[in-house]
Amino acid sequence: MNEIRYVWQWPVRICHWLNVLSMIMLAITGFFIGRPFMTAPDTSMYIMGWMRMLHFSFAYLFTVSVVARIIWMFIGNEYSSWKAFFPWLTKDGRVAFVQMLRYYTFTGKKLPYAVGHNPVAATAYFGIFILFIFQIVSGFAIYGQYAPGGFWDGILGGLNVLVGNQWLRLLHHGVMWLLVGFVINHIYSGWLMDVKERNGTMSGIFSGYRFIKSKDL
Amino acid sequence: MKTDLDIVSPPIPEEILQRVEAKGINRRDFIKFCTATTAALALPVSFIPTVAQAVEDKRPPVIWVEYQSCSGDSEAFLRANQPTAGEIILDLLSIEYAEVLMAAAGHQAEEAKHQAMEKYKGQYILIVEGSIPTGAGGGYCTIGGHSAVDDCKKLVQNAAATICVGSCSSFGGIPAAAPNPTSAVSVSSLVPGAAIVNLPGCPVNADNLTATIVHFLTFGKLPAVDRLGRPKFAYGKRIHDNCERRGHFDAGQYAEAFGDVAHRQGHCLYKLGCKGPETFHNCPTIRYNEGTSWPVMAGHGCIGCAEPGFWDTMSPFYRRLPKVPGFGIEDTADKIGIGLAAATAVAFGIHGVASCFRKGGSMEEDKTGKEAN
Ligand code: HEM
Ligand code: SF4
Ligand code: SF4
């Protein structure tokens, strides 16, 4: 018998899709800021101005979404809890982790059954959250340079001295590519699990429901 | 800087002007000097008489030393001709020791320096040009048998205030650039905690040096500084935010090569590697050589000379971002990134095809199990 279980609560889904939207916008506008690939035919245009405006607007949206998701890690259900991102803290988690890795590398046949995140994915998401926070922190640190002594410069400006503003920019730029690599991986893995587990991996992030085979629990 | 001000400012008292004239300084030049310096310090015009008074009154002893330097800052200062600022300040300061200026040489000069230090202990202004090599026990730079390390420490500790001119004394500059063969350091890392102000730039803008000295004379203390010890009046704004080409930046008009149409029309130099977005300095407003021009105005991007470690972090000078460590000089962050993204896509593509053909995954059993139900 298949059981239909509510796994991804609405804040998790909303944050997920806000992240998708803002990451697409941030990557496009960020890439343009780094390498303006369009040249304005005359001075009355405002191409870079708009790109930066969008980058900063979506930066705020992205920040709110990431922070909200982190707060939800402490009030949401067990699948969205912060504990879900550290599968290797429990014995079962470690076993499932190795099993999953072996499945991915074609050295094992059995899929561990996960209601929420699969253990390898969960570990990757932990890394992704670190990258998100890095983008937010480095982004606001270089953003703050327009107003020395202002709010963002006040709380993050020290990083420009500690790391160096050029290195921060290079890292901010480089992490964009890491995130692009992650998105490719993420969509692929989502598809693979949807096909192989047949438990609603893909539709779950739209609806919140996944299909759980009770004998696997 | 042009100083044809119409703003009514309180007059400089006549007796001060007379005393200045007695020293052989043109009164008009003196008024212009005081006005321009007050403006450079971002002080209101009502401060002009105070500044005039301070500058005329005190004749502070100054010791100007050079370590690992190219004398570019001395040159910049001597060439300063904003109402002959150099001249005025030279008349108003009592320069006790300055290698580029003084007539004395050898042990005689060193003796003069030592005596000045003893005589004006705690009163003199120390100006340092060049970085200090700490390698080889300080042996890479010695003056009259003393290492720069010992000389600098002693002078800083006995000074009323120390002004570091140029990027080398402020941040280590070019001598400290990788691989820093002499283990060169800045004055503030050699003598942490001392009263030091940094005026980086390659070279220092003489107007900023003059203004810093005048601030010290007027208020008896060094000006307010940012996190890197640079006075806020001169380094408080980013080049990019005061740049006359900013309109073209926001519009999206960029020169792609030196001499192309966009470059000739004065478009933004961002794509030619301008570091204005990462550099704090008042070049666009104060400019150089009597306010004549500054690098971006002349058609060359800023190379970020006023930032720490600029030789390493701001290069390649004609690219916006630094070279990715560990990769070749032609590999930009984007090239590496596109390579990474493509490799990921290919790897997962292959994985996907292989997965489609794989047999006997646990879910396959599921499927047969369900059909049996
Ligand atoms: C998924 C997240 C993000 C991505 C992929 C991203 C991407 C980028 C890229 C590629 C650049 C160009 C860097 C360069 O070559 O100089 C850039 C610039 C920038 N980003 Fe982001 N960014 C993200 C998030 C943020 C956030 C949260 C902020 C916070 C305010 C931010 C602020 C900035 C700023 C200030 C710049 C420099 C703009 C300028 O100098 O005009 N970014 N971003
Ligand atoms: S020329 Fe340089 S400082 Fe001026 S707007 Fe362009 S990037 Fe900014
Ligand atoms: S424009 Fe940039 S490189 Fe040129 S002097 Fe000013 S800070 Fe230095």
XYZ file of C-alpha atoms and ligand atoms in Angstrom:
649
model
C 0.000 0.000 0.000
C 1.171 3.489 -0.793
C 0.756 6.078 1.865
C 0.491 9.705 0.849
C 2.421 11.779 3.271
C 2.720 15.569 3.629
C 6.495 16.044 3.674
C 7.379 19.505 2.401
C 5.398 22.073 4.353
C 4.392 25.251 2.537
C 7.231 27.464 3.896
C 9.754 24.961 2.578
C 8.175 24.987 -0.866
C 7.801 28.751 -1.005
C 11.429 29.257 0.021
C 12.525 26.682 -2.520
C 10.811 28.445 -5.403
C 11.848 31.891 -4.244
C 15.413 30.594 -4.202
C 15.003 29.264 -7.731
C 13.614 32.550 -9.008
C 16.167 34.735 -7.288
C 19.108 32.501 -8.188
C 18.185 32.620 -11.868
C 17.842 36.384 -11.748
C 20.997 36.840 -9.664
C 23.054 34.635 -11.952
C 21.887 36.419 -15.120
C 22.282 39.927 -13.744
C 25.476 39.005 -11.891
C 26.995 37.581 -15.040
C 26.123 40.792 -16.815
C 27.705 42.889 -14.070
C 30.869 40.839 -14.355
C 30.913 40.859 -18.137
C 28.562 43.386 -19.720
C 27.701 41.534 -22.921
C 25.375 44.203 -24.310
C 26.547 47.666 -25.234
C 24.079 50.512 -25.076
C 23.733 52.415 -28.352
C 23.247 55.719 -26.578
C 23.661 57.385 -23.245
C 19.942 57.690 -22.522
C 19.810 53.964 -21.774
C 20.293 52.471 -18.337
C 21.233 48.857 -18.958
C 23.863 48.408 -16.266
C 21.793 50.536 -13.931
C 18.817 48.177 -14.269
C 20.969 45.073 -14.030
C 22.448 46.262 -10.761
C 19.057 47.373 -9.506
C 17.633 43.908 -10.235
C 20.679 42.200 -8.743
C 20.296 44.099 -5.500
C 16.501 43.680 -5.348
C 16.706 39.929 -5.878
C 19.621 39.866 -3.461
C 17.295 41.127 -0.742
C 14.590 38.651 -1.756
C 17.104 35.807 -1.772
C 18.412 36.829 1.636
C 14.929 36.914 3.126
C 14.167 33.508 1.635
C 17.385 31.877 2.849
C 17.008 33.352 6.327
C 13.357 32.257 6.487
C 14.332 28.723 5.498
C 17.016 28.634 8.167
C 14.488 29.746 10.784
C 12.130 27.047 9.543
C 14.853 24.489 10.203
C 14.094 25.016 13.872
C 10.282 25.088 13.777
C 9.324 22.913 10.830
C 8.714 19.169 10.676
C 11.417 16.520 10.915
C 12.121 16.565 7.173
C 12.893 20.266 7.119
C 14.749 20.301 10.445
C 18.403 21.226 10.560
C 19.048 17.643 11.694
C 17.998 16.379 8.270
C 21.115 18.012 6.811
C 23.504 15.941 8.923
C 22.541 12.347 8.027
C 25.938 11.012 9.012
C 25.312 11.927 12.639
C 23.250 8.770 13.158
C 24.197 5.169 12.480
C 21.225 4.594 10.172
C 22.099 7.765 8.341
C 25.670 6.641 7.750
C 24.547 3.278 6.410
C 22.034 4.930 4.098
C 24.652 7.447 3.005
C 27.071 4.738 1.889
C 24.256 2.822 0.241
C 23.206 5.906 -1.694
C 26.752 6.689 -2.779
C 27.148 3.117 -4.009
C 23.922 3.417 -5.942
C 25.124 6.619 -7.627
C 28.472 5.107 -8.519
C 26.890 1.899 -9.908
C 28.617 -0.197 -7.265
C 25.450 -1.044 -5.380
C 21.926 -1.859 -6.458
C 19.787 -1.038 -3.504
C 18.372 2.433 -2.962
C 17.990 3.499 0.652
C 14.462 4.639 1.219
C 14.166 8.269 2.306
C 10.945 10.080 3.021
C 12.625 13.482 3.048
C 16.063 14.218 1.604
C 18.206 11.316 0.558
C 21.380 11.338 2.661
C 23.807 12.284 -0.095
C 21.547 15.079 -1.292
C 21.084 16.325 2.255
C 24.845 16.594 2.671
C 25.095 18.489 -0.598
C 22.371 20.885 0.583
C 24.368 21.620 3.677
C 27.227 22.711 1.403
C 24.785 24.706 -0.705
C 23.519 26.604 2.319
C 27.114 27.505 3.110
C 27.520 28.830 -0.452
C 24.240 30.775 -0.165
C 25.434 32.405 3.017
C 28.789 33.093 1.424
C 27.110 34.828 -1.545
C 24.958 36.903 0.772
C 27.829 37.916 3.019
C 30.318 38.652 0.234
C 27.607 40.359 -1.826
C 26.564 42.726 0.924
C 30.192 43.392 1.824
C 31.005 44.652 -1.678
C 27.602 46.300 -1.898
C 28.412 48.316 1.240
C 31.338 49.995 -0.492
C 29.060 52.569 -2.070
C 28.442 54.061 1.373
C 31.400 53.843 3.740
C 30.174 54.174 7.282
C 26.696 53.010 6.268
C 24.800 49.960 7.531
C 26.289 47.239 5.327
C 29.750 48.714 5.491
C 29.385 48.872 9.242
C 28.600 45.197 9.713
C 30.471 43.596 6.796
C 33.001 46.202 5.659
C 35.725 44.583 7.753
C 35.709 41.679 5.296
C 36.886 43.962 2.516
C 39.975 44.589 4.608
C 40.391 41.044 5.892
C 39.904 39.191 2.612
C 40.500 42.070 0.207
C 37.696 43.493 -1.919
C 39.070 42.097 -5.193
C 39.273 38.561 -3.790
C 35.745 38.870 -2.457
C 34.586 39.841 -5.924
C 36.451 36.989 -7.536
C 35.033 34.516 -5.010
C 31.525 35.952 -5.404
C 31.911 35.470 -9.142
C 33.394 31.970 -8.816
C 30.706 30.751 -6.437
C 28.117 31.650 -9.070
C 29.646 28.940 -11.258
C 29.643 26.459 -8.392
C 25.938 27.179 -7.971
C 25.353 26.681 -11.685
C 27.076 23.299 -11.382
C 24.897 22.486 -8.391
C 21.684 23.339 -10.236
C 22.599 20.988 -13.091
C 23.332 18.241 -10.586
C 20.189 18.989 -8.565
C 17.797 18.840 -11.511
C 19.426 15.680 -12.777
C 19.291 13.941 -9.396
C 15.687 15.025 -8.944
C 14.824 13.469 -12.272
C 16.781 10.278 -11.526
C 15.111 9.747 -8.156
C 11.726 10.555 -9.587
C 12.223 7.814 -12.151
C 13.888 5.290 -9.916
C 12.153 5.762 -6.581
C 8.778 6.555 -8.122
C 7.625 8.251 -4.956
C 6.927 11.755 -6.173
C 10.324 13.404 -5.763
C 9.510 15.964 -8.427
C 5.845 16.618 -7.749
C 6.582 16.735 -4.021
C 8.286 20.086 -4.255
C 5.178 21.491 -5.970
C 2.509 19.818 -3.863
C 4.320 18.907 -0.686
C 3.138 15.260 -0.844
C 5.242 12.198 -1.420
C 4.174 8.608 -1.799
C 5.599 6.336 0.775
C 5.528 2.612 0.517
C 4.698 1.607 4.075
C 6.690 -1.617 3.927
C 9.812 0.487 3.291
C 9.456 2.578 6.401
C 41.970 72.560 -7.889
C 40.410 75.785 -9.108
C 39.468 78.029 -6.232
C 37.543 80.919 -7.756
C 35.089 80.966 -4.912
C 32.262 83.442 -4.759
C 31.207 82.234 -1.356
C 31.620 84.861 1.301
C 34.114 83.654 3.813
C 35.286 85.444 6.932
C 38.409 87.446 6.125
C 41.838 86.290 7.182
C 43.072 88.853 9.746
C 45.284 91.519 8.211
C 48.174 90.980 10.605
C 48.488 87.351 9.571
C 48.624 88.363 5.928
C 51.261 90.948 6.688
C 53.407 88.490 8.556
C 53.091 86.064 5.667
C 54.107 88.765 3.218
C 57.107 89.570 5.347
C 58.217 85.986 4.783
C 58.118 86.628 1.070
C 54.916 84.754 0.300
C 52.415 86.402 -2.011
C 49.261 87.198 -0.005
C 46.935 86.178 -2.806
C 48.704 82.821 -3.079
C 48.424 82.393 0.666
C 44.676 83.073 0.666
C 44.175 80.676 -2.214
C 46.239 78.076 -0.416
C 44.254 78.356 2.813
C 40.940 78.273 0.972
C 41.849 75.267 -1.144
C 43.219 73.336 1.811
C 40.160 74.067 3.925
C 38.022 72.778 1.075
C 40.175 69.683 0.655
C 39.655 68.906 4.321
C 35.899 69.264 3.781
C 35.754 71.971 6.422
C 33.269 74.853 6.156
C 34.583 78.174 4.809
C 34.319 79.685 8.279
C 37.452 77.699 9.118
C 39.654 79.556 6.643
C 40.963 82.107 9.203
C 41.609 79.330 11.734
C 43.564 77.402 9.153
C 45.489 80.535 8.130
C 46.322 81.270 11.737
C 47.546 77.726 12.417
C 49.611 77.537 9.273
C 51.247 80.900 9.832
C 51.795 80.522 13.550
C 53.492 77.232 13.916
C 56.594 76.188 12.199
C 56.641 72.534 13.089
C 59.828 70.560 12.673
C 59.502 67.867 10.040
C 61.683 64.827 9.431
C 61.103 63.155 6.071
C 62.738 59.751 5.741
C 62.917 57.305 2.872
C 63.427 53.563 3.025
C 62.554 51.195 0.173
C 61.110 53.874 -2.071
C 61.482 55.390 -5.520
C 61.310 59.004 -4.234
C 58.136 59.389 -6.265
C 56.319 60.862 -3.293
C 59.065 63.426 -2.664
C 58.897 64.309 -6.337
C 55.122 64.609 -6.278
C 55.324 66.926 -3.313
C 58.072 69.113 -4.738
C 56.262 69.342 -8.050
C 53.044 70.383 -6.323
C 52.068 73.732 -7.730
C 48.550 74.194 -6.514
C 49.007 77.855 -5.593
C 52.633 76.852 -5.101
C 51.571 74.666 -2.206
C 54.950 73.066 -2.117
C 56.637 76.425 -1.749
C 54.247 77.687 0.866
C 54.450 74.572 2.923
C 58.217 74.497 2.584
C 58.333 78.040 3.878
C 55.997 77.260 6.715
C 57.518 73.998 7.811
C 60.906 73.549 9.259
C 62.308 70.631 7.318
C 65.062 69.175 9.472
C 65.905 66.193 7.336
C 64.802 65.167 3.847
C 67.153 63.194 1.672
C 65.911 64.598 -1.605
C 66.058 68.214 -0.389
C 68.929 68.662 1.980
C 72.378 69.889 1.147
C 74.120 67.877 3.838
C 75.184 64.318 3.100
C 76.703 61.303 4.789
C 77.433 61.297 8.500
C 76.771 65.017 8.738
C 73.195 64.495 7.583
C 72.681 61.532 9.883
C 73.957 63.606 12.760
C 71.462 66.350 11.903
C 68.640 63.826 11.916
C 69.683 62.459 15.268
C 69.939 65.920 16.779
C 66.560 66.958 15.417
C 65.026 63.855 16.924
C 66.537 64.562 20.316
C 65.791 68.261 20.260
C 62.164 67.964 19.130
C 61.296 64.736 20.917
C 57.547 64.271 20.882
C 57.036 67.398 18.773
C 58.188 66.695 15.256
C 56.098 65.396 12.377
C 57.603 62.313 10.827
C 56.937 61.650 7.163
C 57.860 58.182 5.947
C 58.234 57.228 2.325
C 58.915 53.625 1.308
C 58.478 50.259 2.984
C 60.748 48.758 5.609
C 62.505 45.460 4.813
C 62.597 43.146 7.803
C 64.381 40.285 6.029
C 68.063 39.441 6.580
C 67.912 41.026 10.017
C 67.034 44.358 8.432
C 70.113 44.203 6.235
C 68.395 45.007 2.950
C 68.225 48.703 3.742
C 70.645 50.495 6.026
C 71.301 54.189 6.476
C 74.552 55.339 8.059
C 75.066 51.829 9.435
C 71.628 51.538 11.015
C 68.946 49.279 9.622
C 65.743 50.848 8.377
C 63.915 48.742 10.984
C 65.769 50.355 13.917
C 65.796 53.817 12.381
C 62.073 53.805 11.644
C 61.058 52.406 15.021
C 63.043 55.035 16.872
C 61.764 57.907 14.751
C 58.125 56.828 14.982
C 58.269 56.336 18.725
C 59.644 59.831 19.280
C 57.385 61.661 16.826
C 54.293 63.692 17.628
C 52.638 62.067 14.630
C 53.684 59.976 11.659
C 52.381 60.465 8.143
C 52.998 57.605 5.711
C 53.167 58.922 2.189
C 52.568 56.593 -0.724
C 51.481 52.973 -0.855
C 54.849 51.522 0.214
C 55.043 53.050 3.672
C 51.254 52.754 4.087
C 50.781 49.136 3.009
C 54.143 47.770 1.885
C 53.429 48.644 -1.737
C 55.512 47.316 -4.586
C 58.478 46.092 -2.478
C 56.023 43.957 -0.482
C 54.326 42.521 -3.586
C 54.564 38.742 -4.010
C 57.011 37.117 -3.432
C 58.181 39.987 -1.212
C 61.878 39.055 -1.337
C 62.921 41.483 1.411
C 59.969 40.787 3.756
C 58.991 44.438 3.409
C 56.318 45.800 5.737
C 54.407 49.022 6.245
C 55.174 51.450 9.049
C 51.985 50.574 10.919
C 52.875 46.884 10.947
C 56.401 47.689 12.093
C 55.243 49.967 14.914
C 51.676 48.948 15.746
C 49.635 51.302 17.866
C 51.599 54.472 17.105
C 49.890 57.684 15.948
C 50.125 56.993 12.222
C 48.052 58.147 9.301
C 48.302 56.447 5.898
C 48.216 58.419 2.664
C 48.505 55.644 0.085
C 48.645 56.329 -3.613
C 51.365 55.799 -6.126
C 52.483 58.490 -5.629
C 50.681 60.283 -2.818
C 48.576 63.190 -3.967
C 50.503 66.213 -2.688
C 47.279 68.099 -1.962
C 46.218 65.363 0.449
C 49.569 65.501 2.206
C 49.345 69.267 2.549
C 45.811 69.023 3.880
C 46.822 66.373 6.416
C 49.671 68.517 7.705
C 47.386 71.537 7.890
C 44.790 69.512 9.763
C 47.415 68.517 12.279
C 48.546 72.123 12.691
C 44.994 73.407 13.010
C 43.526 70.841 15.388
C 46.619 69.364 16.998
C 45.650 65.851 15.956
C 45.570 63.633 12.902
C 42.374 63.578 10.822
C 39.667 60.919 11.281
C 40.583 57.717 9.459
C 38.913 54.673 7.952
C 39.622 50.987 8.739
C 42.888 51.160 6.844
C 44.146 54.251 8.627
C 43.455 56.561 5.674
C 41.960 60.015 6.303
C 38.271 60.031 5.495
C 38.413 63.437 3.847
C 40.582 61.974 1.080
C 39.712 58.255 1.035
C 36.101 58.306 2.183
C 34.546 57.847 -1.246
C 34.983 55.329 -3.993
C 36.516 56.486 -7.293
C 33.612 54.855 -9.158
C 31.024 56.898 -7.246
C 32.623 60.232 -8.176
C 33.775 59.371 -11.679
C 32.782 61.550 -14.609
C 32.377 58.428 -16.769
C 29.820 56.928 -14.384
C 26.918 57.925 -16.637
C 28.354 55.699 -19.333
C 28.813 52.878 -16.833
C 25.166 52.968 -15.802
C 23.978 53.363 -19.377
C 26.052 50.380 -20.483
C 28.582 52.076 -22.762
C 32.089 50.699 -22.501
C 35.380 51.131 -24.289
C 36.534 47.684 -25.409
C 40.015 48.621 -26.590
C 42.274 51.620 -26.273
C 41.595 53.938 -29.189
C 38.280 52.397 -30.286
C 35.280 54.636 -30.990
C 33.842 54.227 -27.502
C 37.198 55.039 -25.945
C 37.548 58.162 -28.035
C 34.053 59.215 -26.992
C 34.957 58.963 -23.354
C 32.913 55.897 -22.431
C 33.467 53.924 -19.229
C 36.730 51.978 -18.855
C 35.234 49.109 -16.841
C 35.907 46.489 -19.507
C 39.488 47.705 -19.830
C 40.014 46.688 -16.220
C 39.245 49.923 -14.389
C 39.486 49.330 -10.627
C 37.492 52.451 -9.739
C 34.716 50.242 -8.302
C 37.167 48.832 -5.754
C 39.265 51.874 -4.904
C 38.807 54.623 -2.369
C 40.596 57.852 -3.240
C 39.668 61.415 -4.120
C 41.393 61.440 -7.534
C 38.207 62.384 -9.451
C 37.552 65.456 -7.325
C 41.016 66.726 -6.383
C 42.901 65.420 -9.447
C 46.613 65.906 -10.061
C 48.889 68.672 -11.283
C 46.928 71.725 -10.268
C 43.655 69.916 -10.762
C 44.446 69.369 -14.418
C 43.578 65.732 -14.832
C 43.531 62.260 -13.315
C 44.028 58.810 -14.838
C 40.446 58.020 -15.859
C 39.990 61.504 -17.275
C 43.112 60.907 -19.351
C 41.615 57.671 -20.698
C 43.265 55.002 -18.578
C 41.467 52.892 -16.008
C 42.264 53.229 -12.325
C 44.764 50.581 -11.196
C 43.690 50.777 -7.571
C 47.018 52.102 -6.298
C 45.539 53.369 -3.019
C 44.364 49.933 -1.864
C 46.426 47.465 0.174
C 48.437 44.980 -1.858
C 47.346 46.614 -5.109
C 50.200 45.127 -7.108
C 48.907 41.644 -6.380
C 45.157 42.108 -6.039
C 44.462 44.749 -8.689
C 46.459 43.045 -11.420
C 46.114 42.078 -14.223
C 45.591 45.813 -14.623
C 43.628 45.438 -17.853
C 41.219 42.856 -16.450
C 38.543 43.442 -13.895
C 39.111 40.408 -11.721
C 42.356 38.976 -10.370
C 43.874 35.906 -11.920
C 42.415 32.720 -10.429
C 45.216 31.281 -8.253
C 46.547 28.012 -9.629
C 45.315 28.609 -13.171
C 47.040 30.055 -16.221
C 47.064 33.743 -17.000
C 44.564 33.306 -19.853
C 42.012 31.472 -17.682
C 39.392 33.891 -16.412
C 36.863 32.985 -13.744
C 34.259 32.683 -16.520
C 36.299 30.322 -18.658
C 36.922 28.064 -15.695
C 33.280 28.332 -14.652
C 31.898 27.458 -18.080
C 34.309 24.518 -18.190
C 33.067 23.363 -14.809
C 29.407 23.692 -15.776
C 29.976 21.849 -19.068
C 31.886 19.060 -17.340
C 29.060 18.658 -14.803
C 26.449 18.509 -17.543
C 28.395 15.913 -19.515
C 29.088 13.795 -16.450
C 25.452 13.715 -15.404
C 24.339 13.166 -18.986
C 26.427 10.023 -19.139
C 25.272 8.979 -15.685
C 21.695 9.478 -16.815
C 22.032 7.368 -19.925
C 23.719 4.637 -17.920
C 20.979 4.839 -15.284
C 18.264 4.383 -17.897
C 19.756 1.078 -18.886
C 20.550 -0.220 -15.450
C 18.644 -3.278 -14.383
C 17.537 -4.603 -11.088
C 17.533 -1.492 -8.917
C 15.476 -1.986 -5.797
C 12.656 -0.022 -7.353
C 12.427 -2.454 -10.183
C 11.497 -5.040 -7.566
C 8.946 -2.592 -6.255
C 7.360 -2.413 -9.649
C 7.042 -6.167 -10.042
C 5.867 -6.367 -6.463
C 3.094 -3.864 -7.104
C 1.939 -5.545 -10.257
C 1.698 -8.801 -8.384
C -0.554 -7.200 -5.785
C 22.839 33.250 -5.882
C 23.360 34.320 -5.476
C 24.220 35.278 -6.263
C 24.872 35.120 -7.450
C 24.916 33.899 -8.333
C 25.570 36.357 -7.726
C 26.378 36.582 -8.823
C 27.124 37.712 -9.033
C 28.128 37.870 -10.049
C 28.545 36.821 -11.057
C 28.632 39.123 -9.945
C 29.716 39.746 -10.809
C 30.994 39.738 -10.014
C 32.128 40.378 -10.780
O 32.532 39.829 -11.804
O 32.625 41.408 -10.350
C 27.957 39.771 -8.878
C 28.200 41.065 -8.467
C 27.656 41.607 -7.330
N 26.760 40.987 -6.459
Fe 26.032 39.135 -6.598
N 25.310 37.253 -6.726
C 24.492 36.621 -5.810
C 24.008 37.145 -4.647
C 24.246 38.416 -4.228
C 23.754 38.966 -3.006
C 22.861 38.239 -1.988
C 24.217 40.240 -2.937
C 23.911 41.202 -1.833
C 23.731 42.473 -1.978
C 25.015 40.499 -4.109
C 25.669 41.677 -4.394
C 26.501 41.873 -5.461
C 27.235 43.089 -5.688
C 27.224 44.327 -4.798
C 27.956 42.923 -6.862
C 28.879 43.960 -7.509
C 28.035 44.900 -8.291
C 28.797 46.071 -8.830
O 29.967 46.254 -8.506
O 28.200 46.839 -9.572
N 25.014 39.367 -4.877
N 27.040 38.890 -8.322
S 35.766 54.561 -15.699
Fe 36.136 53.265 -13.907
S 35.621 54.524 -12.136
Fe 34.749 55.519 -13.960
S 32.638 54.735 -14.055
Fe 33.886 53.401 -15.338
S 34.490 51.720 -13.962
Fe 33.763 53.386 -12.668
S 42.966 56.737 -10.310
Fe 43.350 54.882 -9.126
S 45.391 54.183 -9.778
Fe 45.180 56.296 -10.438
S 46.065 57.509 -8.792
Fe 43.872 57.360 -8.375
S 43.675 55.555 -7.023
Fe 45.704 55.452 -7.964
